[in-house]
Tab-separated table of C-alpha atoms and ligand atoms in Angstrom:
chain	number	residue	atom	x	y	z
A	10	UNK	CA	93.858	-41.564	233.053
A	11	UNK	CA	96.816	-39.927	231.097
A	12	UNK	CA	98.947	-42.340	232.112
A	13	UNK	CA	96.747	-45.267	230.682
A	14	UNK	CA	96.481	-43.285	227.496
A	15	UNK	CA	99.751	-43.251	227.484
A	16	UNK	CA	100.480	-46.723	228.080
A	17	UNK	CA	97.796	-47.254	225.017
A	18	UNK	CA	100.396	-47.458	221.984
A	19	UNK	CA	102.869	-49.605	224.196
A	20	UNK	CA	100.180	-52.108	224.762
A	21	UNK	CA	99.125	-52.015	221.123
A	22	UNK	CA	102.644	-52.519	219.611
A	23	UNK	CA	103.655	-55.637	221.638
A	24	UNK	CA	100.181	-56.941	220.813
A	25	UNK	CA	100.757	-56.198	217.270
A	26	UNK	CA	104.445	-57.902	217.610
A	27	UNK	CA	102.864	-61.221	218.388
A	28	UNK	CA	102.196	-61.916	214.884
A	29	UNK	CA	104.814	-62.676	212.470
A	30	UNK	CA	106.880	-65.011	209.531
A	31	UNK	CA	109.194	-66.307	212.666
A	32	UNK	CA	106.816	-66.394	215.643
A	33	UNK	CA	106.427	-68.708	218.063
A	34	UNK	CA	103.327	-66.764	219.001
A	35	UNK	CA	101.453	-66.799	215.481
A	36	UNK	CA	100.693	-70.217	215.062
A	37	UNK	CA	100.432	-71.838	211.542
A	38	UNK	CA	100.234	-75.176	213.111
A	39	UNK	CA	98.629	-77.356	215.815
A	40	UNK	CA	101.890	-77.796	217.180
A	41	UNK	CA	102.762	-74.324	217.493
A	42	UNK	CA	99.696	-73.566	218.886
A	43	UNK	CA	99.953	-75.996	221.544
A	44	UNK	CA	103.197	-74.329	222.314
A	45	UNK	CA	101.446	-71.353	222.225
A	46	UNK	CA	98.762	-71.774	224.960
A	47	UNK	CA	101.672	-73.205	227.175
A	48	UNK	CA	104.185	-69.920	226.449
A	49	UNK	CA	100.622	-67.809	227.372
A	50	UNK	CA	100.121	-70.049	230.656
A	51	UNK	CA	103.669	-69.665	231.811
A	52	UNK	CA	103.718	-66.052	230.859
A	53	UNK	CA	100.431	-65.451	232.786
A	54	UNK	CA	101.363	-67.506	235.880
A	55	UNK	CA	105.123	-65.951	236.045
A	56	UNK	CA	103.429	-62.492	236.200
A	57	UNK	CA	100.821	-63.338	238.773
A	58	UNK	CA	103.534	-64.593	241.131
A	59	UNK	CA	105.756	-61.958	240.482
A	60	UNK	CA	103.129	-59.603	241.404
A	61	UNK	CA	102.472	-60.984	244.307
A	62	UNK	CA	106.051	-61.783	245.710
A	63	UNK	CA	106.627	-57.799	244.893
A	64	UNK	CA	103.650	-57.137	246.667
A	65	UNK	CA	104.602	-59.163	250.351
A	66	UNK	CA	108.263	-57.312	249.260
A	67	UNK	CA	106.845	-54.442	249.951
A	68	UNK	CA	104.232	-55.123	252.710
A	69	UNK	CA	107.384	-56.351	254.838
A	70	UNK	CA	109.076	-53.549	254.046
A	71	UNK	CA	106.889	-50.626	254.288
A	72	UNK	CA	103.623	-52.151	255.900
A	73	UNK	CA	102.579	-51.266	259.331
A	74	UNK	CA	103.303	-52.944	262.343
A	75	UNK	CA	101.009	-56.332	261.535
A	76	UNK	CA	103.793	-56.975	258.490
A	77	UNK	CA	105.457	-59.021	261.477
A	78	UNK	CA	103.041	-61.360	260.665
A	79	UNK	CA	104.890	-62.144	257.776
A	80	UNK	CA	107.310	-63.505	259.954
A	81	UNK	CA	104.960	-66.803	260.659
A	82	UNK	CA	105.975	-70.126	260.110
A	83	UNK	CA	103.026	-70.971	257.737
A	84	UNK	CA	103.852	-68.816	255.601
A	85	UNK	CA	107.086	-70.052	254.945
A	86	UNK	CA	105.483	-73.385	254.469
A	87	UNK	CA	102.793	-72.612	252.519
A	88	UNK	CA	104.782	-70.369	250.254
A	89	UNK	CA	108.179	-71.615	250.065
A	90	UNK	CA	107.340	-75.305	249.894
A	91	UNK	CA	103.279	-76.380	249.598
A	92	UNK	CA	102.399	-73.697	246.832
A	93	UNK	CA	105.662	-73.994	244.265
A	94	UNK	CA	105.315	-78.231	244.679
A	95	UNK	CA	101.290	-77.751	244.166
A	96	UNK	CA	101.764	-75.673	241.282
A	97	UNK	CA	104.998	-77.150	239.035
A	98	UNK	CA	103.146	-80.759	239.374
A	99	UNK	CA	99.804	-78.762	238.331
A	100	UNK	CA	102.377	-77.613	235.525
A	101	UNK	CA	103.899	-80.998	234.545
A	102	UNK	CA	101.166	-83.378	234.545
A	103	UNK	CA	99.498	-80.701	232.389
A	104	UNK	CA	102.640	-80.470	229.655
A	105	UNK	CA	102.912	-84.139	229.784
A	106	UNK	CA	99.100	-84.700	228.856
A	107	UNK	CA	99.902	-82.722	226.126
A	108	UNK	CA	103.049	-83.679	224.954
A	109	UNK	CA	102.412	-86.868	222.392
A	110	UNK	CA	100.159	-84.531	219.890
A	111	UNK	CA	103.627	-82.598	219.883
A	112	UNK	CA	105.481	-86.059	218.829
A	113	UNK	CA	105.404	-88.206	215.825
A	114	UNK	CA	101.944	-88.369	214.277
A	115	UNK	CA	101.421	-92.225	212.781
A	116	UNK	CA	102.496	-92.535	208.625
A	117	UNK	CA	103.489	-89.175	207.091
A	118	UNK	CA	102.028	-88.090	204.123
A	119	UNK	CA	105.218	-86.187	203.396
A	120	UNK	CA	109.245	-87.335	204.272
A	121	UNK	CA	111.721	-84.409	203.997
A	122	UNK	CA	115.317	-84.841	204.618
A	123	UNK	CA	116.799	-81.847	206.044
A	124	UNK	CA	120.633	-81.622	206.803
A	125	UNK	CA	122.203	-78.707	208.869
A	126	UNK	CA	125.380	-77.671	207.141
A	127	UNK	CA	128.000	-75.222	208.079
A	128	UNK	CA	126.355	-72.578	207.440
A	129	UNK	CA	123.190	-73.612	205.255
A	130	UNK	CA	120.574	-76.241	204.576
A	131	UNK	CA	120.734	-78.731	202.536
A	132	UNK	CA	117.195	-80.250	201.663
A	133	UNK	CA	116.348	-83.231	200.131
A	134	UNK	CA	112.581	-84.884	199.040
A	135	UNK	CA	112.363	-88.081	199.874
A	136	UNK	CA	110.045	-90.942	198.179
A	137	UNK	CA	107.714	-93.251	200.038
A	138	UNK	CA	110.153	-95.620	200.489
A	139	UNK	CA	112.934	-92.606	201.780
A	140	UNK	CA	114.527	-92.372	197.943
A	141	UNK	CA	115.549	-88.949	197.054
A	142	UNK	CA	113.398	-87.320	194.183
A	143	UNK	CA	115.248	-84.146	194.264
A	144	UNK	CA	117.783	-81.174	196.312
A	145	UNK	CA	117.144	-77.662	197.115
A	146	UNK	CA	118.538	-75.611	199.707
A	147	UNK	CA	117.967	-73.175	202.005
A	148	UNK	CA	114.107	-73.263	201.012
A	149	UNK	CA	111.242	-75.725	201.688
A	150	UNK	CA	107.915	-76.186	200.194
A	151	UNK	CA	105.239	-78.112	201.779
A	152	UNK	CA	101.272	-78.219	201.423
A	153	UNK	CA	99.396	-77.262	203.863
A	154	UNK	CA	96.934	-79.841	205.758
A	155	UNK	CA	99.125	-82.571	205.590
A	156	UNK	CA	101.628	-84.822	207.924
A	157	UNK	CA	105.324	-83.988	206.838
A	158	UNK	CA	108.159	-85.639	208.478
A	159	UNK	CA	110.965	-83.687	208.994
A	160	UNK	CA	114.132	-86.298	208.753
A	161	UNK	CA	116.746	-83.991	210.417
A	162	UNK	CA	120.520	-84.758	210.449
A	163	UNK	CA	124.051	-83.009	210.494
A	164	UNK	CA	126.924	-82.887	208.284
A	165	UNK	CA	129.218	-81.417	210.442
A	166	UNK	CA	128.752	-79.679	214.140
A	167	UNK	CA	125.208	-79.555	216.246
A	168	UNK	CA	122.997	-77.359	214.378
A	169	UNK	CA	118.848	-76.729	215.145
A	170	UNK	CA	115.719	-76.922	213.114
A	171	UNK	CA	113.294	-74.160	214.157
A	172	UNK	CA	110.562	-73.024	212.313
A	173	UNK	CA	108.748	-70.821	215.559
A	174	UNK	CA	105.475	-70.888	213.896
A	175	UNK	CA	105.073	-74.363	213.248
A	176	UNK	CA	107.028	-76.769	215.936
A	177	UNK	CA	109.863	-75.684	218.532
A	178	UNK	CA	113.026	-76.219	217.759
A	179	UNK	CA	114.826	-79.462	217.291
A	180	UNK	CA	118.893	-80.112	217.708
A	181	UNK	CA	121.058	-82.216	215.044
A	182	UNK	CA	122.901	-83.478	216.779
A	183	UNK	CA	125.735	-85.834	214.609
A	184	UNK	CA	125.484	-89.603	214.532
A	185	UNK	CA	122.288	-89.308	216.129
A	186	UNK	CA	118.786	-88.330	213.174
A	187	UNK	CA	115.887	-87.492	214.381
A	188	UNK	CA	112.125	-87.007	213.059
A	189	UNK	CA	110.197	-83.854	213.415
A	190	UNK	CA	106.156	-84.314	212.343
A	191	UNK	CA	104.184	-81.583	211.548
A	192	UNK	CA	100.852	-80.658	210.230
A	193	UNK	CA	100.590	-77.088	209.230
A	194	UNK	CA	96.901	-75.518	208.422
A	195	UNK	CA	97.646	-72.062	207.793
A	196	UNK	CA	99.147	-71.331	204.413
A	197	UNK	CA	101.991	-68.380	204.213
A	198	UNK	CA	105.834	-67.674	204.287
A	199	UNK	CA	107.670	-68.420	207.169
A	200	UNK	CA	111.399	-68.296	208.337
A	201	UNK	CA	113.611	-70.733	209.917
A	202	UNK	CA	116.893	-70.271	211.794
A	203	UNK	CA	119.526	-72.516	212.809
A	204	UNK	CA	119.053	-71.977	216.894
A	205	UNK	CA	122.530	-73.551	217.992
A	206	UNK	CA	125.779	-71.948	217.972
A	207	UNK	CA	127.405	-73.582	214.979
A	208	UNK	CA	130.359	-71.141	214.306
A	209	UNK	CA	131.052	-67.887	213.158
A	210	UNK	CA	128.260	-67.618	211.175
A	211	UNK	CA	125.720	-69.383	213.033
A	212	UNK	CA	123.182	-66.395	213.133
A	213	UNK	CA	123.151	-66.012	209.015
A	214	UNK	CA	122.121	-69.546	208.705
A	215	UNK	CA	118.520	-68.690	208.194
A	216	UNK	CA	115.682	-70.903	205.613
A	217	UNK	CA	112.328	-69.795	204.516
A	218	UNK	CA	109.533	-72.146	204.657
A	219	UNK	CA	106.649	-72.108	202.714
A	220	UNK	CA	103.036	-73.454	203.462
A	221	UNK	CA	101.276	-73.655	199.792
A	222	UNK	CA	98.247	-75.401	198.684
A	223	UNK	CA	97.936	-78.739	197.667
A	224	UNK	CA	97.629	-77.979	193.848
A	225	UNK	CA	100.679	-75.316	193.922
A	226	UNK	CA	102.502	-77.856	196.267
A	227	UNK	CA	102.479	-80.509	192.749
A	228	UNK	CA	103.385	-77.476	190.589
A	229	UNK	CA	106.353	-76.536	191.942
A	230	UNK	CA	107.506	-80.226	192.772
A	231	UNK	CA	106.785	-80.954	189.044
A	232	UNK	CA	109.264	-78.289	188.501
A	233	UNK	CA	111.864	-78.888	190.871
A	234	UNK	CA	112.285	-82.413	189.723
A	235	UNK	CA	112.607	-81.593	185.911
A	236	UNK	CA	116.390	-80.695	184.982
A	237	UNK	CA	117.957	-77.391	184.594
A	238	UNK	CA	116.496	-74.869	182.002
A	239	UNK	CA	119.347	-74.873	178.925
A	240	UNK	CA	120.183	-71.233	177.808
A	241	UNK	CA	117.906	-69.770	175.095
A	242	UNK	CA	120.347	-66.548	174.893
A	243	UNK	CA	124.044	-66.430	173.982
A	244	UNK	CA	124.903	-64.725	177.426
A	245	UNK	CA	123.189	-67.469	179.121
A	246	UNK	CA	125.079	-70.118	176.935
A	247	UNK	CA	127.958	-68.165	177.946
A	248	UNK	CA	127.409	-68.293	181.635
A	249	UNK	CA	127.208	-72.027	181.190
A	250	UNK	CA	130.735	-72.140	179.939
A	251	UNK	CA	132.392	-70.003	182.973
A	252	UNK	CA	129.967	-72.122	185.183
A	253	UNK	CA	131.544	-75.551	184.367
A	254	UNK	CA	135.024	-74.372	183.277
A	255	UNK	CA	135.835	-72.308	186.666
A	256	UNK	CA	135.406	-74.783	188.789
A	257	UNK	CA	132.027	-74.720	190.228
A	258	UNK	CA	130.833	-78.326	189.476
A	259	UNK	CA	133.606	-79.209	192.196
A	260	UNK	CA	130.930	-78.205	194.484
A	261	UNK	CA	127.989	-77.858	193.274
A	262	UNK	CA	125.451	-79.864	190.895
A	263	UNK	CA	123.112	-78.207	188.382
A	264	UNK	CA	121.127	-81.324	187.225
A	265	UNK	CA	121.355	-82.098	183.130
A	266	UNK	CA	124.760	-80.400	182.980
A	267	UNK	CA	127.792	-82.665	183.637
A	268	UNK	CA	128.445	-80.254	187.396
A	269	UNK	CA	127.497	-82.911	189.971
A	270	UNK	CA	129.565	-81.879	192.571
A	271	UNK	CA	127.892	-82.576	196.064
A	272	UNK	CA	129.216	-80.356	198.632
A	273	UNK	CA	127.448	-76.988	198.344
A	274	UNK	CA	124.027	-76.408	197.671
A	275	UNK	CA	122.249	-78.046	194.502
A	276	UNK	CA	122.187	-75.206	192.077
A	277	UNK	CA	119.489	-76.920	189.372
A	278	UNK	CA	116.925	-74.164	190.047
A	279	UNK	CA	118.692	-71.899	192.307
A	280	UNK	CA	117.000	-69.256	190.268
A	281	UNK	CA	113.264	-70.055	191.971
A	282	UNK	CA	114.784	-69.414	195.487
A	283	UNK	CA	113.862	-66.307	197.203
A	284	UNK	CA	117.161	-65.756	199.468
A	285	UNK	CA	120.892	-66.647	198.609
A	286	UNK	CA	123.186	-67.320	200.936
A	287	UNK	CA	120.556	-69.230	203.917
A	288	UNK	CA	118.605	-66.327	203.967
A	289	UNK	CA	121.394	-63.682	203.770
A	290	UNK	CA	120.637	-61.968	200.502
A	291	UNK	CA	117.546	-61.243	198.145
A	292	UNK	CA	118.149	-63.701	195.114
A	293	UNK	CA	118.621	-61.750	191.748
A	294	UNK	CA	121.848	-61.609	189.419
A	295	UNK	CA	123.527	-58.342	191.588
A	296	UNK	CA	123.052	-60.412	194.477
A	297	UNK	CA	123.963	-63.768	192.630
A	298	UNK	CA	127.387	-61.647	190.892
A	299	UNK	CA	128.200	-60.238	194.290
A	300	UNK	CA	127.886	-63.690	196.217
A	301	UNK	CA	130.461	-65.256	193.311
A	302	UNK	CA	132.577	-62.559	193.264
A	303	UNK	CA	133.221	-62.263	197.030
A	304	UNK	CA	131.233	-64.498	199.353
A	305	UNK	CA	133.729	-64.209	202.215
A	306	UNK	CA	133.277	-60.180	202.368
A	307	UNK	CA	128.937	-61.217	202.657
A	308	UNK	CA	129.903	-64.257	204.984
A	309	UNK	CA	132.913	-64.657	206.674
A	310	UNK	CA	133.625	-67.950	207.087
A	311	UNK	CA	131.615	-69.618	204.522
A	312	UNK	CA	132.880	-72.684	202.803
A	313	UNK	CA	132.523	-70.881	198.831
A	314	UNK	CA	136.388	-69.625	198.342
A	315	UNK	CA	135.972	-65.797	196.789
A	316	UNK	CA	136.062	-66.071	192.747
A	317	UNK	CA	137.188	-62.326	192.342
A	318	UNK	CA	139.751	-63.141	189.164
A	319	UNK	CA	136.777	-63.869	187.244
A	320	UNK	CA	136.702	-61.470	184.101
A	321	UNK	CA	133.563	-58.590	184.435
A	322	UNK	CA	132.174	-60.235	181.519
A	323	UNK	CA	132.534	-63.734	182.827
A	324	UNK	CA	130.916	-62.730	186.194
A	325	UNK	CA	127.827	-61.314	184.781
A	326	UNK	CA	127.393	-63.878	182.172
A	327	UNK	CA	127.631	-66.841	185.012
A	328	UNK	CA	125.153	-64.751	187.755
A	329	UNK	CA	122.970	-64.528	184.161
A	330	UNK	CA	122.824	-68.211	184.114
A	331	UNK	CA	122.553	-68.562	187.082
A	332	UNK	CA	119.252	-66.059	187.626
A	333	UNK	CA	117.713	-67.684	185.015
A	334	UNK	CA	117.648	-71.766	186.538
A	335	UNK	CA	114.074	-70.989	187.634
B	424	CUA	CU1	123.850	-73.927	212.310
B	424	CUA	CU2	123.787	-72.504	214.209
């Protein structure tokens, strides 16, 4: 009786760890939760039958004299060949019944372009017709209780799209685009992470996703398409300057400035975003300063060159700018 009581918080915490922003255990999506059953199945079955392969283990080890039983034919049969080829095409007809609700569902009421980058995402909206309306990164939005296809491609080396609790995961695999559909119905922040090796920093290529209503889906689309704020403050004018005289609009675009540069992340409202860096960092100007001033001490590797000869003054006033593209 001790023991159980003992085993009591145990028990509790892993059922407590089954929920979760990145869990393929706490559904947010029919999809998931179709995965879900099947992960419970799998994990149910595995233990039975390791049970009771631990449990003839030990009968034939320590039993008494009938454990030469054991030694029969049948059993050999029946458990080495009839039960495993009863049971995996139990398994597979039962996954393949299953399996188109997991594939595309008909017309989309959503398309989203997402593009696995070394080491970040690069997302685009698409129009009806597949048009981009806008760019974010590292961030989606979508409303919840509606189809959205996920139009997933590579820049560079195989990356994967996995958001646990909505879909499995999904390689990009170059040359070669694929569609993810899904149709989430719980609202709520999730998190994403790249789930193949891609390079050094493979693990630190994180996204958040989140599920919003309908009505706060339109609000922040209406914002996302409109053009950068302009600065209101002179540090914020200033930041502007150092922005598009240092360089930065080689890479990276901040739409109604002239910086269109198109190989790092679209920077138009980078201020909105919750994470910089694919999920590294909290966004705020120390974080924003500090990612400027020396992104290849945060994340080795990363395709931003460190801009530590930038003046104190200039620093601040850029992450300033920067903070405030909301
Ligand atoms: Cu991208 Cu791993």
């Amino acid at each position: 009786m001790r023991g159980l009581r003992a085993l009591a918080p145990l028990v509790l915490v892993s059922i407590a760890g089954c929920r979760g922003m990145q869990h393929a255990l706490d559904p947010a999506s029919g999809e998931a939760q179709q995965i879900g059953t099947l992960s419970w199945l799998l994990y149910g079955g595995a233990t039975l039958i390791f049970l009771a392969v631990m449990a003839l283990a030990a009968y034939a080890l320590f039993g008494p004299r009938s454990r030469a039983r054991l030694a029969h034919r049948n059993l050999v049969i029946g458990g080495g060949i009839v039960f495993p080829a009863v049971t995996l095409t139990a398994l597979m007809v039962y996954v393949f019944s299953g399996a188109p609700d997991l594939l595309l569902r008909g017309e989309p009421e959503l398309r989203i372009e997402v593009t696995g980058e070394q080491f970040w995402w690069r997302v685009r909206y698409l129009d009806a017709e597949g048009r981009p309306q806008f760019e974010t990164a590292n961030e989606i939005v979508i409303p919840v209780d509606t189809t959205v296809a996920f139009r997933l491609r590579t820049a560079d080396v195989i990356h994967s799209f996995w958001v646990p609790n909505l879909h499995g995961k999904l390689d990009m695999i170059p040359g070669h685009p694929k569609t993810m559909h899904v149709r989430p119905e719980r609202t709520g922040l999730y998190r994403g992470q790249c789930a193949e090796y891609c390079g050094t920093q493979h693990a630190k290529m994180a996204f958040m996703l989140e599920v919003v209503a309908a009505e706060d889906f339109d609000r922040w689309r209406q914002t996302q398409q409109r053009e950068a704020r302009a600065p209101d403050a002179p540090l914020l004018a200033r930041g502007r300057e150092v922005f598009l005289a240092s360089g930065c609009a080689t890479c990276h675009a901040v739409r109604g400035t002239p910086a269109s540069g198109a190989l790092g992340p679209d920077l138009t409202h980078v201020g909105s975003r919750r994470t910089l860096g694919a999920g590294l960092l909290p966004n705020g100007i120390g974080a924003l300063a500090g990612w400027i001033a020396d992104s290849q001490a945060l994340k080795p590797g990363n395709r931003m060159p460190a801009f530590n000869d930038l003046p104190a003054q200039d620093l601040q006033a850029v992450a300033a700018y920067l903070a405030s593209l909301e």
